[in-house]
mmCIF file of C-alpha atoms in Angstrom:
data_model
loop_
_atom_site.group_PDB
_atom_site.id
_atom_site.type_symbol
_atom_site.label_atom_id
_atom_site.label_comp_id
_atom_site.label_asym_id
_atom_site.label_seq_id
_atom_site.Cartn_x
_atom_site.Cartn_y
_atom_site.Cartn_z
ATOM 1 C CA MET A 1 111.041 59.200 22.578
ATOM 2 C CA GLY A 2 114.271 61.176 22.416
ATOM 3 C CA LEU A 3 112.801 64.133 24.293
ATOM 4 C CA GLY A 4 112.832 62.546 27.732
ATOM 5 C CA VAL A 5 109.038 62.868 27.994
ATOM 6 C CA VAL A 6 106.612 60.165 29.080
ATOM 7 C CA ALA A 7 102.846 60.075 28.907
ATOM 8 C CA VAL A 8 100.868 60.850 32.040
ATOM 9 C CA PRO A 9 97.555 59.283 33.110
ATOM 10 C CA GLN A 10 94.454 60.765 31.505
ATOM 11 C CA PRO A 11 93.086 62.085 34.830
ATOM 12 C CA ALA A 12 96.391 63.919 35.316
ATOM 13 C CA VAL A 13 96.059 65.520 31.873
ATOM 14 C CA ILE A 14 92.575 66.751 32.750
ATOM 15 C CA ALA A 15 93.847 68.076 36.078
ATOM 16 C CA LEU A 16 96.771 69.746 34.300
ATOM 17 C CA VAL A 17 94.459 71.539 31.870
ATOM 18 C CA CYS A 18 92.210 72.710 34.713
ATOM 19 C CA CYS A 19 95.161 73.856 36.827
ATOM 20 C CA ALA A 20 96.772 75.666 33.896
ATOM 21 C CA ILE A 21 93.549 77.533 33.145
ATOM 22 C CA GLY A 22 92.989 78.268 36.839
ATOM 23 C CA SER A 23 96.570 79.496 37.242
ATOM 24 C CA TYR A 24 96.231 81.709 34.185
ATOM 25 C CA LEU A 25 93.090 83.294 35.622
ATOM 26 C CA VAL A 26 94.486 83.719 39.138
ATOM 27 C CA CYS A 27 97.823 85.125 37.989
ATOM 28 C CA GLY A 28 95.981 87.449 35.639
ATOM 29 C CA ILE A 29 94.508 89.351 38.606
ATOM 30 C CA PRO A 30 96.040 92.860 38.325
ATOM 31 C CA PHE A 31 96.871 93.484 41.960
ATOM 32 C CA GLY A 32 98.916 96.595 41.146
ATOM 33 C CA LEU A 33 95.878 98.214 39.528
ATOM 34 C CA ILE A 34 93.488 97.098 42.278
ATOM 35 C CA LEU A 35 95.741 98.168 45.140
ATOM 36 C CA GLY A 36 96.620 101.437 43.424
ATOM 37 C CA ARG A 37 92.943 102.316 43.277
ATOM 38 C CA PHE A 38 92.022 101.221 46.806
ATOM 39 C CA MET A 39 95.167 102.238 48.679
ATOM 40 C CA GLY A 40 96.580 105.027 46.550
ATOM 41 C CA HIS A 41 93.378 106.286 44.897
ATOM 42 C CA VAL A 42 95.071 106.337 41.517
ATOM 43 C CA ASP A 43 94.976 104.356 38.287
ATOM 44 C CA ILE A 44 98.629 103.438 37.867
ATOM 45 C CA ARG A 45 98.054 102.698 34.174
ATOM 46 C CA LYS A 46 97.571 106.412 33.540
ATOM 47 C CA SER A 47 100.909 107.595 34.948
ATOM 48 C CA GLY A 48 104.566 106.669 34.819
ATOM 49 C CA SER A 49 105.162 103.756 32.460
ATOM 50 C CA GLY A 50 101.502 102.741 32.481
ATOM 51 C CA ASN A 51 102.505 99.280 33.700
ATOM 52 C CA ILE A 52 100.641 97.513 36.514
ATOM 53 C CA GLY A 53 103.742 96.041 38.158
ATOM 54 C CA THR A 54 105.671 96.868 41.314
ATOM 55 C CA THR A 55 108.068 99.405 39.792
ATOM 56 C CA ASN A 56 105.336 101.597 38.364
ATOM 57 C CA ALA A 57 103.262 101.178 41.517
ATOM 58 C CA LEU A 58 106.267 102.541 43.424
ATOM 59 C CA ARG A 59 106.637 105.509 41.084
ATOM 60 C CA VAL A 60 102.962 106.423 40.964
ATOM 61 C CA ALA A 61 101.334 105.214 44.192
ATOM 62 C CA GLY A 62 104.272 105.035 46.606
ATOM 63 C CA PRO A 63 106.197 102.421 48.606
ATOM 64 C CA LYS A 64 103.245 100.972 50.548
ATOM 65 C CA VAL A 65 101.230 100.163 47.456
ATOM 66 C CA ALA A 66 104.365 98.849 45.734
ATOM 67 C CA ALA A 67 105.251 96.581 48.661
ATOM 68 C CA VAL A 68 101.791 95.026 48.826
ATOM 69 C CA THR A 69 101.684 94.687 45.030
ATOM 70 C CA LEU A 70 105.021 92.876 45.117
ATOM 71 C CA LEU A 71 103.799 90.554 47.871
ATOM 72 C CA PHE A 72 100.593 89.597 46.068
ATOM 73 C CA ASP A 73 102.269 89.180 42.669
ATOM 74 C CA VAL A 74 104.883 86.865 44.192
ATOM 75 C CA LEU A 75 102.316 84.927 46.213
ATOM 76 C CA LYS A 76 100.061 84.204 43.272
ATOM 77 C CA GLY A 77 102.948 82.445 41.545
ATOM 78 C CA VAL A 78 103.923 80.483 44.670
ATOM 79 C CA VAL A 79 100.359 79.432 45.450
ATOM 80 C CA CYS A 80 99.425 78.397 41.921
ATOM 81 C CA ILE A 81 102.513 76.222 41.480
ATOM 82 C CA ASN A 82 102.127 74.458 44.816
ATOM 83 C CA VAL A 83 98.375 73.975 44.582
ATOM 84 C CA SER A 84 98.660 72.690 41.014
ATOM 85 C CA ARG A 85 101.410 70.258 41.965
ATOM 86 C CA ALA A 86 99.262 68.838 44.773
ATOM 87 C CA VAL A 87 96.056 68.675 42.722
ATOM 88 C CA ILE A 88 97.617 67.044 39.656
ATOM 89 C CA ALA A 89 99.434 64.502 41.838
ATOM 90 C CA ALA A 90 96.268 63.656 43.754
ATOM 91 C CA VAL A 91 94.084 63.320 40.672
ATOM 92 C CA GLY A 92 96.619 61.608 38.426
ATOM 93 C CA TRP A 93 98.505 59.391 40.856
ATOM 94 C CA GLY A 94 96.308 59.234 43.920
ATOM 95 C CA GLY A 95 98.809 60.975 46.171
ATOM 96 C CA ALA A 96 102.149 62.755 46.335
ATOM 97 C CA HIS A 97 104.174 62.848 43.118
ATOM 98 C CA SER A 98 107.482 64.598 42.677
ATOM 99 C CA PHE A 99 107.457 65.697 38.995
ATOM 100 C CA ALA A 100 111.209 65.843 39.537
ATOM 101 C CA ALA A 101 113.485 66.924 36.716
ATOM 102 C CA GLY A 102 114.497 63.984 34.553
ATOM 103 C CA THR A 103 111.475 61.847 35.465
ATOM 104 C CA GLY A 104 109.822 62.343 32.092
ATOM 105 C CA GLU A 105 106.924 64.131 33.776
ATOM 106 C CA ASP A 106 108.855 67.279 34.676
ATOM 107 C CA TRP A 107 107.120 69.167 31.840
ATOM 108 C CA VAL A 108 103.800 69.065 33.705
ATOM 109 C CA ILE A 109 104.646 71.705 36.311
ATOM 110 C CA SER A 110 106.681 73.625 33.743
ATOM 111 C CA LEU A 111 103.483 74.106 31.723
ATOM 112 C CA VAL A 112 101.653 75.352 34.799
ATOM 113 C CA ALA A 113 104.512 77.796 35.397
ATOM 114 C CA LEU A 114 104.138 79.127 31.854
ATOM 115 C CA ALA A 115 100.386 79.521 32.353
ATOM 116 C CA CYS A 116 101.050 81.523 35.532
ATOM 117 C CA LEU A 117 103.446 83.866 33.774
ATOM 118 C CA TYR A 118 101.221 84.352 30.742
ATOM 119 C CA GLY A 119 98.266 85.122 32.997
ATOM 120 C CA HIS A 120 100.242 87.969 34.551
ATOM 121 C CA ILE A 121 101.683 89.365 31.308
ATOM 122 C CA PHE A 122 98.562 88.791 29.186
ATOM 123 C CA SER A 123 95.853 89.405 31.775
ATOM 124 C CA PRO A 124 92.379 88.338 30.602
ATOM 125 C CA TYR A 125 90.941 91.116 32.755
ATOM 126 C CA LEU A 126 92.869 93.901 31.000
ATOM 127 C CA ARG A 127 92.338 92.943 27.354
ATOM 128 C CA PHE A 128 95.426 90.731 27.474
ATOM 129 C CA HIS A 129 97.748 93.428 28.767
ATOM 130 C CA GLY A 130 99.448 93.158 32.137
ATOM 131 C CA GLY A 131 102.713 93.330 34.000
ATOM 132 C CA LYS A 132 106.187 92.340 32.884
ATOM 133 C CA GLY A 133 106.459 89.150 34.889
ATOM 134 C CA ILE A 134 109.357 89.649 37.280
ATOM 135 C CA ALA A 135 107.548 89.420 40.637
ATOM 136 C CA THR A 136 105.254 86.608 39.508
ATOM 137 C CA GLY A 137 108.228 84.889 37.875
ATOM 138 C CA VAL A 138 110.108 84.933 41.173
ATOM 139 C CA GLY A 139 107.011 83.516 42.848
ATOM 140 C CA ILE A 140 106.901 80.743 40.263
ATOM 141 C CA LEU A 141 110.545 79.905 40.999
ATOM 142 C CA PHE A 142 109.899 79.890 44.758
ATOM 143 C CA GLY A 143 107.056 77.448 44.199
ATOM 144 C CA TYR A 144 109.047 75.277 41.807
ATOM 145 C CA PHE A 145 112.466 75.166 43.484
ATOM 146 C CA TRP A 146 113.226 77.914 45.977
ATOM 147 C CA PRO A 147 117.052 77.968 45.597
ATOM 148 C CA LEU A 148 116.551 79.069 41.979
ATOM 149 C CA ALA A 149 114.458 81.983 43.187
ATOM 150 C CA ILE A 150 117.235 83.030 45.559
ATOM 151 C CA VAL A 151 119.792 82.904 42.735
ATOM 152 C CA HIS A 152 117.644 85.071 40.492
ATOM 153 C CA LEU A 153 116.852 87.520 43.271
ATOM 154 C CA ALA A 154 120.594 87.841 43.908
ATOM 155 C CA ILE A 155 121.278 88.536 40.225
ATOM 156 C CA PHE A 156 118.512 91.123 40.175
ATOM 157 C CA ILE A 157 119.564 92.891 43.391
ATOM 158 C CA VAL A 158 123.250 93.062 42.451
ATOM 159 C CA LEU A 159 122.576 94.494 38.992
ATOM 160 C CA VAL A 160 120.034 97.024 40.246
ATOM 161 C CA ALA A 161 122.426 98.095 43.005
ATOM 162 C CA ILE A 162 125.227 98.589 40.481
ATOM 163 C CA THR A 163 123.262 100.235 37.655
ATOM 164 C CA LYS A 164 120.271 101.774 39.517
ATOM 165 C CA TYR A 165 118.116 100.463 36.668
ATOM 166 C CA VAL A 166 115.375 98.000 37.677
ATOM 167 C CA SER A 167 114.983 97.037 34.031
ATOM 168 C CA VAL A 168 118.631 95.929 33.733
ATOM 169 C CA GLY A 169 118.261 93.555 36.670
ATOM 170 C CA SER A 170 114.928 92.323 35.361
ATOM 171 C CA ILE A 171 116.092 91.667 31.802
ATOM 172 C CA ALA A 172 119.313 89.957 32.861
ATOM 173 C CA THR A 173 117.764 87.682 35.451
ATOM 174 C CA ALA A 174 115.020 86.658 33.019
ATOM 175 C CA ALA A 175 117.425 86.045 30.149
ATOM 176 C CA VAL A 176 119.472 83.500 32.089
ATOM 177 C CA VAL A 177 116.505 81.398 33.295
ATOM 178 C CA PRO A 178 117.213 78.501 30.898
ATOM 179 C CA LEU A 179 120.877 78.514 31.952
ATOM 180 C CA THR A 180 120.204 78.463 35.698
ATOM 181 C CA VAL A 181 117.472 75.842 35.309
ATOM 182 C CA PHE A 182 119.826 73.656 33.286
ATOM 183 C CA LEU A 183 122.634 74.063 35.821
ATOM 184 C CA ALA A 184 120.253 73.154 38.646
ATOM 185 C CA PHE A 185 118.689 70.241 36.741
ATOM 186 C CA PRO A 186 121.033 68.986 33.993
ATOM 187 C CA GLN A 187 118.865 65.877 33.697
ATOM 188 C CA MET A 188 115.746 67.906 32.837
ATOM 189 C CA SER A 189 113.939 66.853 29.675
ATOM 190 C CA PRO A 190 114.518 69.051 26.599
ATOM 191 C CA VAL A 191 110.789 69.797 26.430
ATOM 192 C CA SER A 192 110.690 71.074 29.994
ATOM 193 C CA LEU A 193 113.866 73.103 29.495
ATOM 194 C CA ALA A 194 112.376 74.650 26.348
ATOM 195 C CA ILE A 195 109.309 75.700 28.343
ATOM 196 C CA TRP A 196 111.506 77.399 30.937
ATOM 197 C CA ALA A 197 113.446 79.136 28.168
ATOM 198 C CA LEU A 198 110.182 80.395 26.699
ATOM 199 C CA LEU A 199 109.150 81.602 30.140
ATOM 200 C CA GLY A 200 112.343 83.579 30.724
ATOM 201 C CA TRP A 201 112.580 85.027 27.244
ATOM 202 C CA THR A 202 108.924 86.086 27.310
ATOM 203 C CA VAL A 203 109.815 88.270 30.290
ATOM 204 C CA VAL A 204 112.681 89.750 28.264
ATOM 205 C CA TRP A 205 110.228 90.424 25.416
ATOM 206 C CA ALA A 206 107.869 92.130 27.877
ATOM 207 C CA HIS A 207 110.715 94.559 28.629
ATOM 208 C CA ARG A 208 111.245 95.494 24.969
ATOM 209 C CA GLY A 209 110.189 99.077 25.698
ATOM 210 C CA ASN A 210 112.749 99.315 28.483
ATOM 211 C CA ILE A 211 115.435 97.919 26.201
ATOM 212 C CA ALA A 212 114.677 100.667 23.677
ATOM 213 C CA LYS A 213 114.883 103.322 26.420
ATOM 214 C CA LEU A 214 118.161 101.943 27.717
ATOM 215 C CA ARG A 215 119.615 102.109 24.233
ATOM 216 C CA ALA A 216 118.336 105.660 23.838
ATOM 217 C CA GLY A 217 119.675 106.666 27.250
ATOM 218 C CA ASN A 218 116.331 107.833 28.674
ATOM 219 C CA GLU A 219 115.360 104.954 30.944
ATOM 220 C CA ASN A 220 114.399 106.054 34.467
ATOM 221 C CA LYS A 221 116.582 105.028 37.390
ATOM 222 C CA LEU A 222 115.164 103.545 40.573
ATOM 223 C CA SER A 223 113.585 106.081 42.917
ATOM 224 C CA PHE A 224 111.562 105.572 46.082
ATOM 225 C CA SER A 225 109.908 108.972 45.762
ATOM 226 C CA LYS A 226 106.258 108.760 44.774
ATOM 227 C CA GLY A 227 105.560 110.373 41.452
ATOM 228 C CA LYS A 228 109.160 111.342 40.695
ATOM 229 C CA ALA A 229 109.232 109.535 37.393
ATOM 230 C CA GLU A 230 105.622 110.269 36.599
ATOM 231 C CA GLY A 231 105.089 111.434 33.087
ATOM 232 C CA LYS A 232 108.646 110.742 31.968
ATOM 233 C CA GLU A 233 108.019 107.330 30.471
ATOM 234 C CA GLY A 234 105.839 106.189 27.663
ATOM 235 C CA ARG A 235 103.882 102.994 27.929
ATOM 236 C CA ALA A 236 106.188 99.992 27.597
#
């Protein structure tokens, strides 16, 4: 076919659709908002950047809420990828199936990964608004191929440590997703690689407000003090 893609059994297609929808709904759960209300007694959308992710949870509700938000946002990506892989393999092939890069079926789990990310960024529970995708994206990578997650965490940590800007680490590590995926799996089908590129660059797009602030010189630096940056950012 020229794209390195092969057809999958019809039961697998049905399972894929169900898993993609399920992953979208699960990853759309706004844990930052929920935990901010129950643990911090605050609506984190109304302060700081207005975002429901870990960074704004840290600014508005404090380190405890941020830590638990990070954990749940990562876990939902890990769980959805692994559960979907098992379900689609069981329904479509009657047992374990690798979906390994270059097999022609590698696009299947890539689509689930995209559904996970889009659930988080375009949450159906918040009128299709949500987080910016970094924590859930790392969870997706851990579920897909954990060494990739470690590489991206390293890129993120190094850049944040150097610049003190969470957004710089986030944008950079998201932008290079297609490159790192290609280096890890040079045999990956073009369709699957395109899906991963879309995934990474959607995260960059979600940080468009941060990019504008960085260019204007008024982006907030990382702080572990609750409420320090409150009121200084507009909604991204």
